mmCIF file of C-alpha atoms in Angstrom:
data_model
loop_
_atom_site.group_PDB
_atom_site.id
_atom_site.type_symbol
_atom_site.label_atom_id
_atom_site.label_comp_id
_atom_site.label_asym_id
_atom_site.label_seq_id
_atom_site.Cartn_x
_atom_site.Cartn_y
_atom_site.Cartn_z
ATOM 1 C CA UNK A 1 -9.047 -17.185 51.134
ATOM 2 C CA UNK A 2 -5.681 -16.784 49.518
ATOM 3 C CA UNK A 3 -5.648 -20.630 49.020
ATOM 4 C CA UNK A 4 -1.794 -20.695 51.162
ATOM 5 C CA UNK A 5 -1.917 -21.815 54.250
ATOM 6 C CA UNK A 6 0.635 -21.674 56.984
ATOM 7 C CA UNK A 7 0.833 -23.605 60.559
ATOM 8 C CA UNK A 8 0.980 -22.971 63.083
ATOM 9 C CA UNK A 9 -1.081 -19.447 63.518
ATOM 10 C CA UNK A 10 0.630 -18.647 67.368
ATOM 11 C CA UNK A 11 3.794 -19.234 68.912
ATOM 12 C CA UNK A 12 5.522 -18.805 71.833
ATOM 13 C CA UNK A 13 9.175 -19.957 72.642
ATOM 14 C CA UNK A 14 11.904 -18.553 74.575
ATOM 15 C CA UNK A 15 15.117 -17.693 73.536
ATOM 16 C CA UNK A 16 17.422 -19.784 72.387
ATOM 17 C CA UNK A 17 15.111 -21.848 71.103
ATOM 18 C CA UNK A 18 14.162 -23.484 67.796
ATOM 19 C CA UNK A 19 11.410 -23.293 65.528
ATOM 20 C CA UNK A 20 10.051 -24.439 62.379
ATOM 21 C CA UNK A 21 7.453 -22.532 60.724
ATOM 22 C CA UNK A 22 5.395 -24.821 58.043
ATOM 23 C CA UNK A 23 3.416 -23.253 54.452
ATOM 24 C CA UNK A 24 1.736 -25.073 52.161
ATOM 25 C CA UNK A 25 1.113 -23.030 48.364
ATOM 26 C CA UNK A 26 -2.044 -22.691 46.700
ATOM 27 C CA UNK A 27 -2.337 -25.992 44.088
ATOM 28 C CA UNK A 28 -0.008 -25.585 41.370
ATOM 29 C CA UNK A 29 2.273 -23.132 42.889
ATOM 30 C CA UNK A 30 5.889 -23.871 42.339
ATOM 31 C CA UNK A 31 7.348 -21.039 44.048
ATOM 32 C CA UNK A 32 7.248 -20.215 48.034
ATOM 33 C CA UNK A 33 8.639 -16.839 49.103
ATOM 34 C CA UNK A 34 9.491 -16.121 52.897
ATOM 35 C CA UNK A 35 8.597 -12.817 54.554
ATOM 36 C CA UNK A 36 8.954 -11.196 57.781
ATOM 37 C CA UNK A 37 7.698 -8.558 59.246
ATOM 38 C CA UNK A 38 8.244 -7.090 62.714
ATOM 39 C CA UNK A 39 5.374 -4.702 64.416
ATOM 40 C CA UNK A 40 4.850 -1.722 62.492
ATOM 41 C CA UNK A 41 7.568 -2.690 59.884
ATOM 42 C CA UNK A 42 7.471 -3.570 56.088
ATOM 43 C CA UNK A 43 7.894 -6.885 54.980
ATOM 44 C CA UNK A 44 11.355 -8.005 54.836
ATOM 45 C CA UNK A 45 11.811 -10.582 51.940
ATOM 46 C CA UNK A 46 13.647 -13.641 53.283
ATOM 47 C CA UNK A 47 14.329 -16.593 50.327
ATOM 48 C CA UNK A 48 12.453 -17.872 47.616
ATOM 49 C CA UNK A 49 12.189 -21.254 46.549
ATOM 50 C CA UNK A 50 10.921 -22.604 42.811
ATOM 51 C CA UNK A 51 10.225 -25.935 42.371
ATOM 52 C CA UNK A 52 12.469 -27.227 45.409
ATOM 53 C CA UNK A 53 15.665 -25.091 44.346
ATOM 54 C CA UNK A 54 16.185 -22.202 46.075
ATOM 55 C CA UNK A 55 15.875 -19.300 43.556
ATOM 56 C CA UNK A 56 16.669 -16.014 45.653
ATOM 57 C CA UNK A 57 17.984 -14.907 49.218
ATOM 58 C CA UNK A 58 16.972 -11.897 50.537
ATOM 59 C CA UNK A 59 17.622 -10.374 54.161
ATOM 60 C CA UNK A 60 17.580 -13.937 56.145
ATOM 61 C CA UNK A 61 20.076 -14.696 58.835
ATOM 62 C CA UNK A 62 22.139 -17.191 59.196
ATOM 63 C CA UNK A 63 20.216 -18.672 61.829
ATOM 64 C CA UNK A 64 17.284 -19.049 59.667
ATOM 65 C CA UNK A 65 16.932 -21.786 57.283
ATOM 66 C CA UNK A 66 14.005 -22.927 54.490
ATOM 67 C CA UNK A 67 13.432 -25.494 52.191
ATOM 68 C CA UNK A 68 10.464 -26.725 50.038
ATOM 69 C CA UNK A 69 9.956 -30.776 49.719
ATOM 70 C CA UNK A 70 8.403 -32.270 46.577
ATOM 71 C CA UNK A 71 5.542 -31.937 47.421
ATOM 72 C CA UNK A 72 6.147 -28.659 47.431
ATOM 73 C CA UNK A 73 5.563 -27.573 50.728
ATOM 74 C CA UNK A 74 7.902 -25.434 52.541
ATOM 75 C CA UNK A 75 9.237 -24.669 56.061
ATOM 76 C CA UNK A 76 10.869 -22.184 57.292
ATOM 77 C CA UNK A 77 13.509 -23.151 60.024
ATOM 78 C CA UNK A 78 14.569 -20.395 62.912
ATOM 79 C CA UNK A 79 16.870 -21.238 65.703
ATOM 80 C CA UNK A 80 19.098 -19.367 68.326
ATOM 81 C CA UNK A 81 16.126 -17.335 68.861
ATOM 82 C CA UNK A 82 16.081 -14.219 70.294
ATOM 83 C CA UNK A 83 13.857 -11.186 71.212
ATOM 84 C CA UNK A 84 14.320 -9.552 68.029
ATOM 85 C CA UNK A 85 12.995 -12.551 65.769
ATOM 86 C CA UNK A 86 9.284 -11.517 67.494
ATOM 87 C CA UNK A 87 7.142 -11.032 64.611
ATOM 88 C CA UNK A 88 4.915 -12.690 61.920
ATOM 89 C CA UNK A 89 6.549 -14.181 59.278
ATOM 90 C CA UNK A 90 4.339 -14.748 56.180
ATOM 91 C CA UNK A 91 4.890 -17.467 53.000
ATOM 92 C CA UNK A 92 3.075 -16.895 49.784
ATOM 93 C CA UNK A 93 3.215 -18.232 46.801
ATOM 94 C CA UNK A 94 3.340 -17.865 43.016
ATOM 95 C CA UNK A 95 2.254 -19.898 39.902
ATOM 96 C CA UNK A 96 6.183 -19.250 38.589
ATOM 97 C CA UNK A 97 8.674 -16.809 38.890
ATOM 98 C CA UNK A 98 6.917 -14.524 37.726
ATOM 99 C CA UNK A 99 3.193 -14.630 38.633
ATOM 100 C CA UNK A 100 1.917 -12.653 41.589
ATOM 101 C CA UNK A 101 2.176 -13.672 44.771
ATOM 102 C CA UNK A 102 -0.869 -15.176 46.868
ATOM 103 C CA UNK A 103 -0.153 -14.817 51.113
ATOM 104 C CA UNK A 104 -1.180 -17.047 53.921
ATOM 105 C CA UNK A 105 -2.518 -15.138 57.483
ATOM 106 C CA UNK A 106 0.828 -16.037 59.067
ATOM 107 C CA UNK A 107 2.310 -17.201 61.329
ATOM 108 C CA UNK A 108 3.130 -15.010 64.621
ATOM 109 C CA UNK A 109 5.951 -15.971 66.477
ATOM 110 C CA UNK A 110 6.190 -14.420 70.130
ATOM 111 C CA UNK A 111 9.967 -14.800 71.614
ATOM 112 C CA UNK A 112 10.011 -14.244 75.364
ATOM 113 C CA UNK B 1 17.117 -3.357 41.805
ATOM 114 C CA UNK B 2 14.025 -0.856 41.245
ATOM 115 C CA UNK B 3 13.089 1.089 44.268
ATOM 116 C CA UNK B 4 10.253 2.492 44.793
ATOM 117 C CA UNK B 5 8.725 5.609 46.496
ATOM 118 C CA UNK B 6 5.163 5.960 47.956
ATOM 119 C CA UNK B 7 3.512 8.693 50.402
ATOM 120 C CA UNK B 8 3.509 7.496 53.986
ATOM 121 C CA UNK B 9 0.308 7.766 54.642
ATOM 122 C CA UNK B 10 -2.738 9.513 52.915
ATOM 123 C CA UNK B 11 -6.592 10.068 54.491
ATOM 124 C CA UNK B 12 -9.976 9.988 52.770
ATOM 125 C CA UNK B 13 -13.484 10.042 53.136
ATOM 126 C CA UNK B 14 -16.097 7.468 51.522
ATOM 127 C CA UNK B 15 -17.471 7.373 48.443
ATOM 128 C CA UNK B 16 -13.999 9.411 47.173
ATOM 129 C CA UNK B 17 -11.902 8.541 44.545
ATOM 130 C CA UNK B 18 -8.184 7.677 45.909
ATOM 131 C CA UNK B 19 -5.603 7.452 43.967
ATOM 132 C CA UNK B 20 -1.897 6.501 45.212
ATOM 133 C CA UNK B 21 1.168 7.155 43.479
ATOM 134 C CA UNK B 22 4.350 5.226 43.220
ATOM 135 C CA UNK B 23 7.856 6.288 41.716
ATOM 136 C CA UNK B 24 10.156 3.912 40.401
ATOM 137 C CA UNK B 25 12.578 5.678 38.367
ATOM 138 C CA UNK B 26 14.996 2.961 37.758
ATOM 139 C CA UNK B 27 12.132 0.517 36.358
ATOM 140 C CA UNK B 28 13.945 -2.283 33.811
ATOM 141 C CA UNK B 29 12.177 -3.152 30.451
ATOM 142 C CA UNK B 30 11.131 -6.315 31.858
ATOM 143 C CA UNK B 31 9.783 -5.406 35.282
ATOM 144 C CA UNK B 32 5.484 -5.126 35.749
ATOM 145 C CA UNK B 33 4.181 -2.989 38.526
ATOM 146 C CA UNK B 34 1.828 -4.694 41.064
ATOM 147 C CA UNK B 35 0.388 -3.257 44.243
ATOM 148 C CA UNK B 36 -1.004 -5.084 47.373
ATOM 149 C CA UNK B 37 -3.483 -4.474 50.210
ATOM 150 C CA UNK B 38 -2.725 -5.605 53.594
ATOM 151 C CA UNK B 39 -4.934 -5.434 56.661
ATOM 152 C CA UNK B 40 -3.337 -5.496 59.931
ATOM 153 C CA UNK B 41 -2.185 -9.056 61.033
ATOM 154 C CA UNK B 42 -3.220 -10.349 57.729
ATOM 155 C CA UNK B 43 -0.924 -11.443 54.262
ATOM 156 C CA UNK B 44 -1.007 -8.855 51.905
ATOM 157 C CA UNK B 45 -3.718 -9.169 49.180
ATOM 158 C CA UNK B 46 -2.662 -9.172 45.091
ATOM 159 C CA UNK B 47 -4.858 -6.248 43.676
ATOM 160 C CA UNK B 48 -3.500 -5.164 40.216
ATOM 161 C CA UNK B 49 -0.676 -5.896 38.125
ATOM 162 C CA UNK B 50 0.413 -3.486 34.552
ATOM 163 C CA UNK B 51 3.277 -3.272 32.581
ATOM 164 C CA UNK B 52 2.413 -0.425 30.558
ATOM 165 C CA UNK B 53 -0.847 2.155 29.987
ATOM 166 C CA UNK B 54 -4.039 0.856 31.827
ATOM 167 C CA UNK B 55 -5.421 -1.919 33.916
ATOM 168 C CA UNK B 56 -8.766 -2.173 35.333
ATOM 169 C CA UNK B 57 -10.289 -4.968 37.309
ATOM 170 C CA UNK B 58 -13.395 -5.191 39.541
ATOM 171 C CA UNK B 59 -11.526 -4.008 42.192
ATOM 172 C CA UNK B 60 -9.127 -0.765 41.056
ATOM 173 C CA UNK B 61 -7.566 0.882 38.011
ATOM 174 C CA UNK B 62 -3.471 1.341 37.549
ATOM 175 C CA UNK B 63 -2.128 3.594 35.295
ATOM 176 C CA UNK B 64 0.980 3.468 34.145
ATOM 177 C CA UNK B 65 2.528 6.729 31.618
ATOM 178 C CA UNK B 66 4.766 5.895 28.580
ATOM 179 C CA UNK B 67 7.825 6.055 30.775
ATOM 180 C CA UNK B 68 6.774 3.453 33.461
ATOM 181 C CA UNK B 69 8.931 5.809 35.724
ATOM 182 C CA UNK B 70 5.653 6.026 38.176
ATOM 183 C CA UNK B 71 2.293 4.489 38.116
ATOM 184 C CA UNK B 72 -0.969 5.539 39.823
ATOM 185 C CA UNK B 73 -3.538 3.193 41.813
ATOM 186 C CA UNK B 74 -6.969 4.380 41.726
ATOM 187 C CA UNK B 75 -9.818 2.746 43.582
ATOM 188 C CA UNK B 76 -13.182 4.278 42.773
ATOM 189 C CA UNK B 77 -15.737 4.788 45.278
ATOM 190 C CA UNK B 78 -13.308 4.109 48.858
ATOM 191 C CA UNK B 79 -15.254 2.726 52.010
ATOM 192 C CA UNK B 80 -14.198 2.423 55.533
ATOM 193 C CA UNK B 81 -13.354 -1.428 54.859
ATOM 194 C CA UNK B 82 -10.582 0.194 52.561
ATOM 195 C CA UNK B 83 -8.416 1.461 54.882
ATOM 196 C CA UNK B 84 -5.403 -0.684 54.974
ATOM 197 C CA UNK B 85 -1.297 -0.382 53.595
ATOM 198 C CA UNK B 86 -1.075 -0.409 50.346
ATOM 199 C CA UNK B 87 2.134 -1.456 48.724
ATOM 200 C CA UNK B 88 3.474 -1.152 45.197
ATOM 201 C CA UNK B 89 5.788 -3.272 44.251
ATOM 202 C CA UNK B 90 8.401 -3.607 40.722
ATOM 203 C CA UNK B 91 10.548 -6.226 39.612
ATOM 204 C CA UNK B 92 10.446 -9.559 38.363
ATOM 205 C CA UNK B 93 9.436 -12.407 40.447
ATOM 206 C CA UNK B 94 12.323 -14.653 39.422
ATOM 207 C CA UNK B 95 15.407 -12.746 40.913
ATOM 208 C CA UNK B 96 15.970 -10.683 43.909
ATOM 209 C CA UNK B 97 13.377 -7.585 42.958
ATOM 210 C CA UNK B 98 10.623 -8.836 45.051
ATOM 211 C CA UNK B 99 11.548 -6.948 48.040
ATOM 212 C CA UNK B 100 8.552 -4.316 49.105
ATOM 213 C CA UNK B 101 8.699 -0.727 50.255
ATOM 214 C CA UNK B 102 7.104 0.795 53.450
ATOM 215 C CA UNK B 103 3.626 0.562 51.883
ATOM 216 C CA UNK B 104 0.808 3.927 52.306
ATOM 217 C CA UNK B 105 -1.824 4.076 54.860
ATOM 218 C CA UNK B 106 -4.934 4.845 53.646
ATOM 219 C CA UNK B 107 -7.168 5.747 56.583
ATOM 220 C CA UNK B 108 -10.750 6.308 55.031
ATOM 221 C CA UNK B 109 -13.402 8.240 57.584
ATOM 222 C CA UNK B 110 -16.719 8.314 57.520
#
C-alpha cells in the first residue's frame, strides 16, 4: 500500500461530460503529480502541484484542470469529455520536489 | 530535459539474474536516476534511486558508471511475480523532468 489513495476506482460518463477525479497523498506529502495513461501507453505527466502552488505543467489539455486544497488534497478536473480521454489517470505523491514519487491504483475513467 | 532510452521488452526465466539498461546521455549534474515497477492496472512502484556508483536495497541493485550517461537495474534471483514494465526515469522532481519513457517488459517464464 503506496499510502495515496485516489477516488473514485471506476467511471463511466459519456461525452461531453464532466468529471472530477479526487487523490489524497501519503501524510506529509506536499507535492501531487497527475498522470495519464491510455491502454497500452506510457504515462503521460499532466501537472504537479507543491504545497498548493502549481509547480509544473506537463502534457494536460485545456479542458483539464487540478488543484490541491490545504489540506493538501488534490483533484483533478476533466470536462468536454470525449472518447479519447478513456484511460486511468494516476496521482502520486512526493515528500518535496524532489523525493520519489509514491502512486495510488487509479482511477479508470471509461468515456462512452 | 534528459531522455531516456530502454529496450522494449526483454524475457527471462526464474531464478536469473536480469539486468535492464537505460541511456540518458544528456543527464544534468543535478539529476538522480530512479526506476519503477508497474503491474498492469496498478501505479507504478518506487524501486531504486542513485546518483552516482552503486545502490542496493532489499529489492534490486543500480549501477550507475562515472559518466551517469547510462545506468543498469539488476534484480537478483527474478520470479514469475516479476514480470511487469519497468521504467527508468532522470530528472529532478521540482521542474518539468519527471516525464517517463515507454518503460521494458520483463516477461519472466517458468
Amino acid at each position: 500500500d503506496s499510502g495515496v489513495t485516489q477516488t473514485p476506482k471506476h467511471l463511466i460518463t459519456a461525452t461531453g461530460q464532466r468529471v472530477t477525479l479526487r487523490c489524497s497523498p501519503r501524510s506529509g506529502d506536499l507535492s501531487v503529480y497527475w498522470y495519464q495513461q491510455s491502454l497500452d501507453q506510457g504515462l503521460q505527466f499532466l501537472i504537479q502541484y507543491y504545497n498548493g502552488e502549481e509547480r509544473a505543467k506537463g502534457n494536460i489539455l485545456e479542458r483539464f484542470s487540478a488543484q490541491q486544497f490545504p489540506d493538501l488534497h488534490s483533484e483533478l478536473n476533466l470536462s468536454s469529455l470525449e472518447l479519447g480521454d478513456s484511460a486511468l489517470y494516476f496521482c502520486a505523491s512526493s515528500v518535496d520536489g524532489n523525493s520519489p514519487l509514491h502512486f495510488g491504483n487509479g482511477t479508470r475513467l471509461t468515456v462512452t | 530535459l534528459a531522455k531516456t532510452t530502454q529496450p522494449i521488452s526483454m524475457d527471462s526465466y526464474e531464478g536469473q539474474e536480469v539486468n535492464i539498461t537505460c541511456s540518458h546521455n544528456n543527464i544534468a549534474t543535478n539529476d538522480y536516476i530512479t526506476w519503477y515497477q508497474q503491474f498492469p492496472s496498478q501505479g507504478p512502484r518506487f524501486i531504486i534511486q542513485g546518483y552516482k556508483t552503486k545502490v542496493t536495497n532489499e529489492v534490486a541493485s543500480l549501477f550507475i558508471p562515472a559518466d551517469r550517461k547510462s545506468s543498469t537495474l539488476s534484480l537478483p534471483r527474478v520470479s514469475l511475480s516479476d514480470t511487469a514494465v519497468y521504467y527508468c526515469l532522470v530528472g529532478l522532481y521540482n521542474n518539468n523532468d519527471m516525464r517517463f519513457g515507454a518503460g521494458t517488459r520483463l516477461t519472466v517464464k517458468p
